[in-house]
CSV table of C-alpha atoms and ligand atoms in Angstrom, one decimal:
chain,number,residue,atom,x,y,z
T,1,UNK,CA,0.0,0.0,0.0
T,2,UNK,CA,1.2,3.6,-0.6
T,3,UNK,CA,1.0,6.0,2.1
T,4,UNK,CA,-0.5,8.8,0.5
T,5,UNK,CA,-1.7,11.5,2.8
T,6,UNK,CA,-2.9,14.7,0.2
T,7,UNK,CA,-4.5,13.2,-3.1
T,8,UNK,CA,-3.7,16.7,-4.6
T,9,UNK,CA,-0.2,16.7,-4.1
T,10,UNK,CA,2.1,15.8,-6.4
T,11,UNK,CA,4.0,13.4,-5.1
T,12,UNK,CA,3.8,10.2,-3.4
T,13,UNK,CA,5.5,8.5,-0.6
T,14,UNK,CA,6.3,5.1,-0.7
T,15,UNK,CA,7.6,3.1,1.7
T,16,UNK,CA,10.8,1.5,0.8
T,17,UNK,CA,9.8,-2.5,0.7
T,18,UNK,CA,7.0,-1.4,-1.0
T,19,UNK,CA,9.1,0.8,-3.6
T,20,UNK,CA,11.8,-1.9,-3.9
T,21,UNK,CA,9.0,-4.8,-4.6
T,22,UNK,CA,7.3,-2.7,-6.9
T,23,UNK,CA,10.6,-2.4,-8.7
T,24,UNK,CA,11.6,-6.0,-8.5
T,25,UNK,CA,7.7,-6.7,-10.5
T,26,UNK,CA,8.6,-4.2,-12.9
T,27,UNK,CA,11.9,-5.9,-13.7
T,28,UNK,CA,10.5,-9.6,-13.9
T,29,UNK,CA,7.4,-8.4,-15.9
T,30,UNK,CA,9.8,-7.6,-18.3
T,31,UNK,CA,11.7,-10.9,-18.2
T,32,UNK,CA,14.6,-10.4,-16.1
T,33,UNK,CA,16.1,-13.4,-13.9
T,34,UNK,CA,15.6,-13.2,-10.2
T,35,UNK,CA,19.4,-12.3,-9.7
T,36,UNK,CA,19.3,-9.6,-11.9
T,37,UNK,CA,16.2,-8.1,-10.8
T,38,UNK,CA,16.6,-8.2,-7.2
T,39,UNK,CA,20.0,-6.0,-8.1
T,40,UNK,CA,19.1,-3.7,-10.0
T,41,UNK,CA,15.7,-3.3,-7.6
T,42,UNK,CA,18.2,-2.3,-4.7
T,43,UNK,CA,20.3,0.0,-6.8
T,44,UNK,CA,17.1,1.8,-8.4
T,45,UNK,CA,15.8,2.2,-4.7
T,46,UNK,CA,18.6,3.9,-3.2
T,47,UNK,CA,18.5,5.9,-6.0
T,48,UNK,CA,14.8,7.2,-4.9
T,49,UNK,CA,15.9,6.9,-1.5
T,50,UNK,CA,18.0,9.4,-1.9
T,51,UNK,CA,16.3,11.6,-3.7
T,52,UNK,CA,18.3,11.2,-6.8
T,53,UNK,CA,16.0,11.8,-9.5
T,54,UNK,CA,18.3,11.1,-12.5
T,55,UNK,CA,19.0,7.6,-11.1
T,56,UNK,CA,16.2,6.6,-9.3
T,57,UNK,CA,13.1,4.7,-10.4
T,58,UNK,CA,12.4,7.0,-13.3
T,59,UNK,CA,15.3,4.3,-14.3
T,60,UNK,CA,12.5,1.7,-14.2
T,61,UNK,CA,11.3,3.4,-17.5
T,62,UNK,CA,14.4,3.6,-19.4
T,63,UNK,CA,15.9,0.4,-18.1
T,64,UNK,CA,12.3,-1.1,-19.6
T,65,UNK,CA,13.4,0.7,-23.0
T,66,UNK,CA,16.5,-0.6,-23.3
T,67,UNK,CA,14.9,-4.5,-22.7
T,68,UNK,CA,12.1,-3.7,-25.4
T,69,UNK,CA,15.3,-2.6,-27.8
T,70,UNK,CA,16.1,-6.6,-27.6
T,71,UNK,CA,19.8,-5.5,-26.8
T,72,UNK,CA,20.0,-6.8,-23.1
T,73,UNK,CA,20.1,-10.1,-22.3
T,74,UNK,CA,18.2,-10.5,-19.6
T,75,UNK,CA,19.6,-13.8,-17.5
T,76,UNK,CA,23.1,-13.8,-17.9
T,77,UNK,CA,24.8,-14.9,-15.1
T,78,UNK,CA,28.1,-12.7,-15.1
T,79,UNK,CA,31.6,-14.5,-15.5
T,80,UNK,CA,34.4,-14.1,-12.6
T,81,UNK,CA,37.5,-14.3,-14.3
T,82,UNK,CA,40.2,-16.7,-12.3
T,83,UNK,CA,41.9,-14.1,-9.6
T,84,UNK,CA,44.9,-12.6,-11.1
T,85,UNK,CA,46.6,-10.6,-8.6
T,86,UNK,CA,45.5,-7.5,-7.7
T,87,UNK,CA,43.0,-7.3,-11.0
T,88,UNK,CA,39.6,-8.8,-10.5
T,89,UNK,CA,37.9,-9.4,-14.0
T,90,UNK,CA,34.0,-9.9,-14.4
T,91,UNK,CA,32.5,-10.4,-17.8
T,92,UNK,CA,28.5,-9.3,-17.6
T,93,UNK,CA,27.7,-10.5,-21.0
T,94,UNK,CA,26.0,-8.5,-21.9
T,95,UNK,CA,23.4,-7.9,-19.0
T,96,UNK,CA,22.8,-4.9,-17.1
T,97,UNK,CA,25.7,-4.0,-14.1
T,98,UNK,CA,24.5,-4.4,-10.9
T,99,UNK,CA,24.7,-8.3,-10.6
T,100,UNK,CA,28.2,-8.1,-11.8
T,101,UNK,CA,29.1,-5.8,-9.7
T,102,UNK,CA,27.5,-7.6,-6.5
T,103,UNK,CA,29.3,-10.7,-8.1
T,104,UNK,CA,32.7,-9.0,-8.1
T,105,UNK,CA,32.5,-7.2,-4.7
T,106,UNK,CA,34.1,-9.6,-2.5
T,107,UNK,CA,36.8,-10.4,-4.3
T,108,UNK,CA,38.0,-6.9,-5.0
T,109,UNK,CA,37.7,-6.2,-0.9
T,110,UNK,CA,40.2,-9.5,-0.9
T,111,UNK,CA,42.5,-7.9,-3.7
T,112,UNK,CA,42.8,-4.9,-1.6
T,113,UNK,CA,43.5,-6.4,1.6
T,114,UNK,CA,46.1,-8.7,0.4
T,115,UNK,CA,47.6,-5.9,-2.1
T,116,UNK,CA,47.0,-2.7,-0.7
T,117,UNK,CA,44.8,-2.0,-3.9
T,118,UNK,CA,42.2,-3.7,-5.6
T,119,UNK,CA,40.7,-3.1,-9.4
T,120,UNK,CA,37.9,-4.1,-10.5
T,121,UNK,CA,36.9,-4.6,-13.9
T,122,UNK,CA,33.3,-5.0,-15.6
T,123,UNK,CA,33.3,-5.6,-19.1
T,124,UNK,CA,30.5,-6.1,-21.5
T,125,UNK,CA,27.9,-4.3,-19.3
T,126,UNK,CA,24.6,-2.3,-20.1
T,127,UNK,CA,25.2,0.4,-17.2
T,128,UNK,CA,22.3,2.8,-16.3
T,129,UNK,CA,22.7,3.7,-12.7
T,130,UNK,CA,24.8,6.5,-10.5
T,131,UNK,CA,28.0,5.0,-9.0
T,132,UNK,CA,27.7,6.0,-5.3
T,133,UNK,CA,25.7,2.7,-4.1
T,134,UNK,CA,29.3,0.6,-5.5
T,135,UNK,CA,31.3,3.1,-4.1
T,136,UNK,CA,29.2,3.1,-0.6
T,137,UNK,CA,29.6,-0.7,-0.8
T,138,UNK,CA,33.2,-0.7,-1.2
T,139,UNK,CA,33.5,2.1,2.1
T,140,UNK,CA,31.7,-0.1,4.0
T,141,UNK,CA,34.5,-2.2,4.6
T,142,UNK,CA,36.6,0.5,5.9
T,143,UNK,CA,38.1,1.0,2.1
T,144,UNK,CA,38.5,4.0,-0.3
T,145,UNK,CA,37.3,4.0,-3.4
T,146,UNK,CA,37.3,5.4,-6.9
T,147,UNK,CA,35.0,4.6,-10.0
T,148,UNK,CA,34.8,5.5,-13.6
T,149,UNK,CA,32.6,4.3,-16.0
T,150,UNK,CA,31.9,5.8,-20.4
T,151,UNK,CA,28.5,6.2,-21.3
T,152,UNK,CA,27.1,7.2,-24.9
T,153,UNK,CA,29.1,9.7,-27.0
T,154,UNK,CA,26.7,12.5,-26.0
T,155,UNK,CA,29.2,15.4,-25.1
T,156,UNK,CA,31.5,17.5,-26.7
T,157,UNK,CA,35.2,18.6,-26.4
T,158,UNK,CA,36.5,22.0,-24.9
T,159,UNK,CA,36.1,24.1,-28.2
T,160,UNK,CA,34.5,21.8,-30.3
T,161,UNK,CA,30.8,20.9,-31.0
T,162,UNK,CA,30.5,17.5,-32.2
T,163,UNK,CA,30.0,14.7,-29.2
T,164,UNK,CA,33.1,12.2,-28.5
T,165,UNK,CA,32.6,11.7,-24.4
T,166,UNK,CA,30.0,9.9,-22.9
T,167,UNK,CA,28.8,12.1,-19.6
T,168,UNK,CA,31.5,10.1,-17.5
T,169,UNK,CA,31.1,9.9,-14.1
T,170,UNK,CA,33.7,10.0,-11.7
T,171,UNK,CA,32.7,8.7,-8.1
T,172,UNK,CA,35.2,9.0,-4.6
T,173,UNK,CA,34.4,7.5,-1.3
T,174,UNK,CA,36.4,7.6,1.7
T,175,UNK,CA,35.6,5.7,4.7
T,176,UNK,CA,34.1,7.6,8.1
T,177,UNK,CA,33.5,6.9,11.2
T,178,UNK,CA,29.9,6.8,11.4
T,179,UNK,CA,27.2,5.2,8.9
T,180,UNK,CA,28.1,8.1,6.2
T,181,UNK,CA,31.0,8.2,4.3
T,182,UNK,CA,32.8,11.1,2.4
T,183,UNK,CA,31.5,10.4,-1.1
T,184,UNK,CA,31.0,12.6,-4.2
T,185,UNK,CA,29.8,11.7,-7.4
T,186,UNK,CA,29.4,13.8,-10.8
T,187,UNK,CA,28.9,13.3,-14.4
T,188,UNK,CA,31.9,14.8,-16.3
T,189,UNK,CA,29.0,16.7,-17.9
T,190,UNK,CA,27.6,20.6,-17.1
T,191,UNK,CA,24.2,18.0,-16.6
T,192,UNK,CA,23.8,14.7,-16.6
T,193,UNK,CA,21.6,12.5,-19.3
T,194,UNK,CA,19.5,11.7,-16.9
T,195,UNK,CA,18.5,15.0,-16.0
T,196,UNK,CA,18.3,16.4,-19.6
T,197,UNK,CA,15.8,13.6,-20.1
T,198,UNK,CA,14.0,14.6,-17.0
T,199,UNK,CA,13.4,18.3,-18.6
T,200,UNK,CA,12.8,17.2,-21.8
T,201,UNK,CA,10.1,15.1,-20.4
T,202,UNK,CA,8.9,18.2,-18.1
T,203,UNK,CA,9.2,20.9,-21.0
T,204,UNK,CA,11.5,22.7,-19.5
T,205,UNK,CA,15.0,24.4,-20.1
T,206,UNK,CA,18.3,23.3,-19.0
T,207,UNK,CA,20.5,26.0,-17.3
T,208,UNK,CA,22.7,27.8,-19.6
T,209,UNK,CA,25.8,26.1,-20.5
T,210,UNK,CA,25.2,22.3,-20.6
T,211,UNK,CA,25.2,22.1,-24.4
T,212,UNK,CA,24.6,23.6,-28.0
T,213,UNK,CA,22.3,22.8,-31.0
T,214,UNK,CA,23.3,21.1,-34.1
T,215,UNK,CA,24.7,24.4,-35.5
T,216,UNK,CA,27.5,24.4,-32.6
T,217,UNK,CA,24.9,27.7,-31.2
T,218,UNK,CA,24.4,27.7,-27.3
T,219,UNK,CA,20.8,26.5,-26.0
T,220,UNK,CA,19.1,25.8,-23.6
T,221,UNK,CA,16.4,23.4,-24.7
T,222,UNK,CA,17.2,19.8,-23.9
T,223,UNK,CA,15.7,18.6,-27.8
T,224,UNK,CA,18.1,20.6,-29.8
T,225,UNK,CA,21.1,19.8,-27.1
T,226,UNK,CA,20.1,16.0,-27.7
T,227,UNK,CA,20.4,16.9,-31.5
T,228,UNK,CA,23.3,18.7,-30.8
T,229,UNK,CA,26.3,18.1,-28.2
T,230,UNK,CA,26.0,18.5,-24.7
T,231,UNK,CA,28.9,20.0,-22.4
T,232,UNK,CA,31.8,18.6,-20.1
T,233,UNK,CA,31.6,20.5,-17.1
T,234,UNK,CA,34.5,23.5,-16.0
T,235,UNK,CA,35.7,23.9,-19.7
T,236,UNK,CA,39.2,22.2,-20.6
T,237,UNK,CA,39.4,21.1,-17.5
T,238,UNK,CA,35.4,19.1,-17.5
T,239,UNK,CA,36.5,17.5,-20.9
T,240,UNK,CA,40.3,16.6,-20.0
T,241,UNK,CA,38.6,14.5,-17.2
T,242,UNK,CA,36.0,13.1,-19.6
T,243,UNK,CA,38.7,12.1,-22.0
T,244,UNK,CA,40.6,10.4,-19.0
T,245,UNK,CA,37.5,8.5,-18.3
T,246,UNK,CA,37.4,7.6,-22.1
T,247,UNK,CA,40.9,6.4,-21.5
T,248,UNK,CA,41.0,4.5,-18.1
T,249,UNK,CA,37.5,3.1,-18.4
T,250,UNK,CA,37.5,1.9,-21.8
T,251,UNK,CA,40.9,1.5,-23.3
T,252,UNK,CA,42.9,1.0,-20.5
T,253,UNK,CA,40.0,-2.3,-19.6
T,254,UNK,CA,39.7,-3.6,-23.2
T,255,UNK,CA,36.2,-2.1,-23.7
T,256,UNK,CA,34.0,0.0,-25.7
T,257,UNK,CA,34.4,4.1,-25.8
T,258,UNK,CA,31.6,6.2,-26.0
T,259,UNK,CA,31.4,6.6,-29.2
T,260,UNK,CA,31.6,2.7,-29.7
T,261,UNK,CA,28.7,2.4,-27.1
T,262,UNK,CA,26.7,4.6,-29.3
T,263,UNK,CA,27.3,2.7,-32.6
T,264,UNK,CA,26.4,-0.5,-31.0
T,265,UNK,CA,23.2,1.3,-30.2
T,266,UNK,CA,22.5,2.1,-33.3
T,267,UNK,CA,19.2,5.1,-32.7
T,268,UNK,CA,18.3,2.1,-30.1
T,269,UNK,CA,18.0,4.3,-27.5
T,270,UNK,CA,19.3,1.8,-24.7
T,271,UNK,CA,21.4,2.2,-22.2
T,272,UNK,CA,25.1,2.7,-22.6
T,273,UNK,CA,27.2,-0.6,-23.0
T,274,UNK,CA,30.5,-0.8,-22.3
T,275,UNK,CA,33.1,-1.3,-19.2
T,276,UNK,CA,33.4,0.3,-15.5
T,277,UNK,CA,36.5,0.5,-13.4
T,278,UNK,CA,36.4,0.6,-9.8
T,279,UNK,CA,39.8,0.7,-7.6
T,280,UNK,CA,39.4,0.4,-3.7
T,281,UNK,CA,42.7,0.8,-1.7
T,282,UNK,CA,43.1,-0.1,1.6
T,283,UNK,CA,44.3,2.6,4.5
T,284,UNK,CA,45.9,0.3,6.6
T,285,UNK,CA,48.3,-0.7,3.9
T,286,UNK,CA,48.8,2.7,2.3
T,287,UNK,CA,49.4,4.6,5.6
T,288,UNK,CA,52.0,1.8,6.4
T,289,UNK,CA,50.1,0.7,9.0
T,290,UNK,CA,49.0,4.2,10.3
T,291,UNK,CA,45.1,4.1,9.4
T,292,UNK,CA,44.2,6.2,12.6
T,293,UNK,CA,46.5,8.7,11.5
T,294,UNK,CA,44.9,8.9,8.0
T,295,UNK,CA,41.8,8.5,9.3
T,296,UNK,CA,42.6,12.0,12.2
T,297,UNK,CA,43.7,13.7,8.9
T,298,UNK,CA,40.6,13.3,6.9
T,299,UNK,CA,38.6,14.1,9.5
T,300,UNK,CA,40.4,17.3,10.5
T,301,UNK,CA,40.0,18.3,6.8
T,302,UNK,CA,36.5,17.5,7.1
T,303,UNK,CA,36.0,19.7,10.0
T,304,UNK,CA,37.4,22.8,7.6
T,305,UNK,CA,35.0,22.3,5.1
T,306,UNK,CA,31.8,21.7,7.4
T,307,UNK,CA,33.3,24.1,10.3
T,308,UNK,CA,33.1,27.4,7.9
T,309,UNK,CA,29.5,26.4,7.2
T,310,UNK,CA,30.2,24.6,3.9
T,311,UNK,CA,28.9,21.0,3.3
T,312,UNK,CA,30.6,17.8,2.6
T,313,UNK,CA,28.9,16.3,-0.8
T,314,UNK,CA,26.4,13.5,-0.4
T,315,UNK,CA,24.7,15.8,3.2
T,316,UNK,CA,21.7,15.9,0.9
T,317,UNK,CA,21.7,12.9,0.0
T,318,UNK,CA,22.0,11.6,3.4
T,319,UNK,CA,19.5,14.0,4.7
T,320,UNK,CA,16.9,12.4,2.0
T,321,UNK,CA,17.7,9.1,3.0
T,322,UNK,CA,17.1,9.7,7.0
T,323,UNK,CA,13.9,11.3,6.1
T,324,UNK,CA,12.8,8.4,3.3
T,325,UNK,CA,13.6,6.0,5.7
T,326,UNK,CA,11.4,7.1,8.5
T,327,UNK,CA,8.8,8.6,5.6
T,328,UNK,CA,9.1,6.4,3.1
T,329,UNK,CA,10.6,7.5,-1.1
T,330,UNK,CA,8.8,10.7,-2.8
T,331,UNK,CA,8.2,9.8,-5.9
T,332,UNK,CA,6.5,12.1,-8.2
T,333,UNK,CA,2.8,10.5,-9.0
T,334,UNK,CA,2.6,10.9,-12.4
T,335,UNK,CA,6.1,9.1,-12.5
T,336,UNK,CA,4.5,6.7,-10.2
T,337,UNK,CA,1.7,5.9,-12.5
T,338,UNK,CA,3.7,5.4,-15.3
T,339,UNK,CA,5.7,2.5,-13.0
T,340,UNK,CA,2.5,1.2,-11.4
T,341,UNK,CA,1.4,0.7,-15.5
T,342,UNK,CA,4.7,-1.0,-16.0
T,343,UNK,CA,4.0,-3.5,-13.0
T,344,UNK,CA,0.4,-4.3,-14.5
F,1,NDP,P1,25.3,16.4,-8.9
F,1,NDP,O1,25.8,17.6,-9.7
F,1,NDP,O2,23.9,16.4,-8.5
F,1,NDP,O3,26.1,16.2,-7.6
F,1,NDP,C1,27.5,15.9,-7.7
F,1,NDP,C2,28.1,15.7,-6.4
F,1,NDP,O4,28.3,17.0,-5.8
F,1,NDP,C3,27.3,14.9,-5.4
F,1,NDP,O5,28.1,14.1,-4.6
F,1,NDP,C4,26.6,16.0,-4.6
F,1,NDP,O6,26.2,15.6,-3.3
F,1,NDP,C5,27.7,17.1,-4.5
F,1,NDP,N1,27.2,18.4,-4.3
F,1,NDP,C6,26.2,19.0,-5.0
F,1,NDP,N2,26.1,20.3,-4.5
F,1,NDP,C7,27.0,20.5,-3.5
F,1,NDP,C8,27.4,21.5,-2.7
F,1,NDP,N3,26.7,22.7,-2.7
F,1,NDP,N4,28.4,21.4,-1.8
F,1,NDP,C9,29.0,20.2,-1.7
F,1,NDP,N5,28.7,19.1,-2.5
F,1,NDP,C10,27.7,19.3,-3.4
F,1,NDP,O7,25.6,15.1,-9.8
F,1,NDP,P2,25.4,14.8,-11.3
F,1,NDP,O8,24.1,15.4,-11.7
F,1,NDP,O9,26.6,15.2,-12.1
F,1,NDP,O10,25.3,13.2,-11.4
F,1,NDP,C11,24.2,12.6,-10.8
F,1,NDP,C12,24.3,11.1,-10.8
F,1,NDP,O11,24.3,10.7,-12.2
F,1,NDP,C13,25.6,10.5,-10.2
F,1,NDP,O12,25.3,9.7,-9.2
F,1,NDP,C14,26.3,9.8,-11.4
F,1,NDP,O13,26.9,8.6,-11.0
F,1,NDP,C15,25.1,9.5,-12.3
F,1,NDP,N6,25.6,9.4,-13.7
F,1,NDP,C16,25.7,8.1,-14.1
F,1,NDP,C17,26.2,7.9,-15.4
F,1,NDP,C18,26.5,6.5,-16.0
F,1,NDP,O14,27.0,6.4,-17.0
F,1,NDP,N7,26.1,5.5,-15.3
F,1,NDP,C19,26.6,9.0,-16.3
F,1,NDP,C20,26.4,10.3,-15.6
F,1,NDP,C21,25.9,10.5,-14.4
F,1,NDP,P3,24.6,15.5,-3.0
F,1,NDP,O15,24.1,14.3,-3.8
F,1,NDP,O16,24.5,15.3,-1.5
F,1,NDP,O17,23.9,16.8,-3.5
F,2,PYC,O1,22.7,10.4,-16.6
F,2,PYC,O2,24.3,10.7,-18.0
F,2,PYC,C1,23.5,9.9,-17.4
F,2,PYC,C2,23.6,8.5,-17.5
F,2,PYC,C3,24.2,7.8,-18.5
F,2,PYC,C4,24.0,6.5,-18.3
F,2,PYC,C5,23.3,6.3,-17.1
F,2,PYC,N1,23.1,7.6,-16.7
């Protein structure tokens, strides 16, 4: 049942087993194994949880999209590669991310312990989702963590106009005490796809500067960016990290670019498929046995940041999560319909 107290607002609150078996329906309505549903099911709820709106269940929509493009295969158990020293290897054939992630978590947290630093490699993934919940899962066993993933060739260079990058995010965690870590999490994009979507669907403009129409002119409406190029964030400095991500993610891990990603797609309209790198390195063995010490000067950096009124990144998020977790998720309700059609 959803708890909805004013029928003229508009939004809903959900609780979260509710939201999260409502996802998994959606996910096996459209043919998805068990294993593959209940993953992605956790990683879209967080995403609501947290009042992420690019990444949350309006994912449910788009993830159904890219299963109706017949590009996905939807039961493929992903591959763990025999350990190789510090490198763990997991082939998702094919399928969406989240199980192989899940699948290659433990024995990354092992190549870090034993080496100092672990590296995980997906290859062959459809990915759709933010990175935090991987990089959260990699913190919670007292690890940093760093994660890079391509998408589709959507953006364009530092003074050009044609799309090469994907919107590229870069995600950091670093281990707290306390349930929250210190994590941030961007697309190498002004705006990420997600949220262009979620204003072309709303009819509204995008701020100035995420992108230019198919002329190379400056604009503001997300139709003519899509037609267009969008923009890396910070200039030269935005697309240099994009084209590292370009680099690491995709070269460096024998896996599609961006602009591979979006040839495979073909006008499909799916999600992006390609590889992700995650690294998680391990304090005790990087601050030669010092990880209080490490741990005292994080946290007295912290303390500048939050102690001249600034915030750490992910505070919202956090805050939305305390508050869905008593609450339950908002969900906008005409987003909710559309995801309540979807369930049948
Ligand atoms: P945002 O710009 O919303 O946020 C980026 C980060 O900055 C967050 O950690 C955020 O924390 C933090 N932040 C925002 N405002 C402040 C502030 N005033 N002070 C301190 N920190 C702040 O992220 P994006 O829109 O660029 O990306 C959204 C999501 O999209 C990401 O999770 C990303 O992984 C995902 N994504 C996934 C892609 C893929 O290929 N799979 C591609 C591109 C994006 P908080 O959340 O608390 O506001
Ligand atoms: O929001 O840019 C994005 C995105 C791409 C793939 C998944 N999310």
């Amino acid at each position: 049942m959803s708890h909805d107290t004013d029928a003229a607002a508009d939004t809903v609150q959900i609780p979260l087993p509710e939201l999260q078996a409502l996802a998994r329906r959606v996910l096996l309505r459209q043919g998805l194994s068990q294993a593959h549903a209940e993953a992605m099911a956790r990683t879209i709820v967080a995403g609501q949880r947290d009042a992420c709106q690019s990444h949350g269940v309006y994912r449910l929509i788009t993830c159904t999209h890219s299963i109706r493009s017949g590009k996905v295969d939807l039961q493929a158990e992903p591959v763990l590669a025999p350990a190789s020293g510090a490198v763990v290897r997991v082939d998702a054939r094919h399928a969406f991310s989240p199980l192989a992630f899940e699948r290659g978590l433990p024995a990354l947290l092992q190549a870090a312990r034993t080496h100092g630093l672990g590296a995980l490699v997906i290859n062959r993934c459809f990915h759709f989702s933010a990175l935090w919940p991987e990089i959260e899962a990699i913190t919670a066993h007292g690890l940093a963590a760093l994660a890079l993933t391509p998408s589709h060739a959507w953006v364009a260079p530092a003074g050009g106009s044609q799309p090469v990058f994907g919107t590229n995010p870069i995600a950091f965690g670093w281990p707290r005490p306390g349930p929250y870590p210190f994590v941030f999490d961007f697309a190498t994009s002004a705006i990420a796809r997600g949220d262009l979507e979620l204003h072309r669907r709303a009819g509204t403009p995008l701020p100035p500067g995420c992108g230019v129409d198919a002329q190379g002119r400056p604009s503001t409406d997300p139709v003519a960016i899509a037609q267009g190029a969008m923009l890396a964030f910070g200039g030269h400095k935005g697309s240099a990290l994009a084209a590292m991500v370009e680099v690491m993610a995709a070269a460096l891990i024998g896996d599609w670019t961006s602009a591979e990603s979006l040839d495979f797609d073909a006008g499909a309209g799916a999600a992006p498929c390609h590889g992700e790198l995650l690294l998680a390195f391990d304090p005790e063995r990087l601050s030669g046995q010092a990880p209080a010490q490490a741990q005292a000067r994080a946290e007295t950096l912290f303390a500048a940041i939050t102690g001249q009124g600034a915030r750490l990144p992910s505070e919202r998020r956090y805050a939305a999560r305390e508050r869905s977790l008593r609450e339950g998720a908002t969900v906008p309700r005409a987003l909710y319909a559309e995801i309540l059609a979807l369930a049948g």
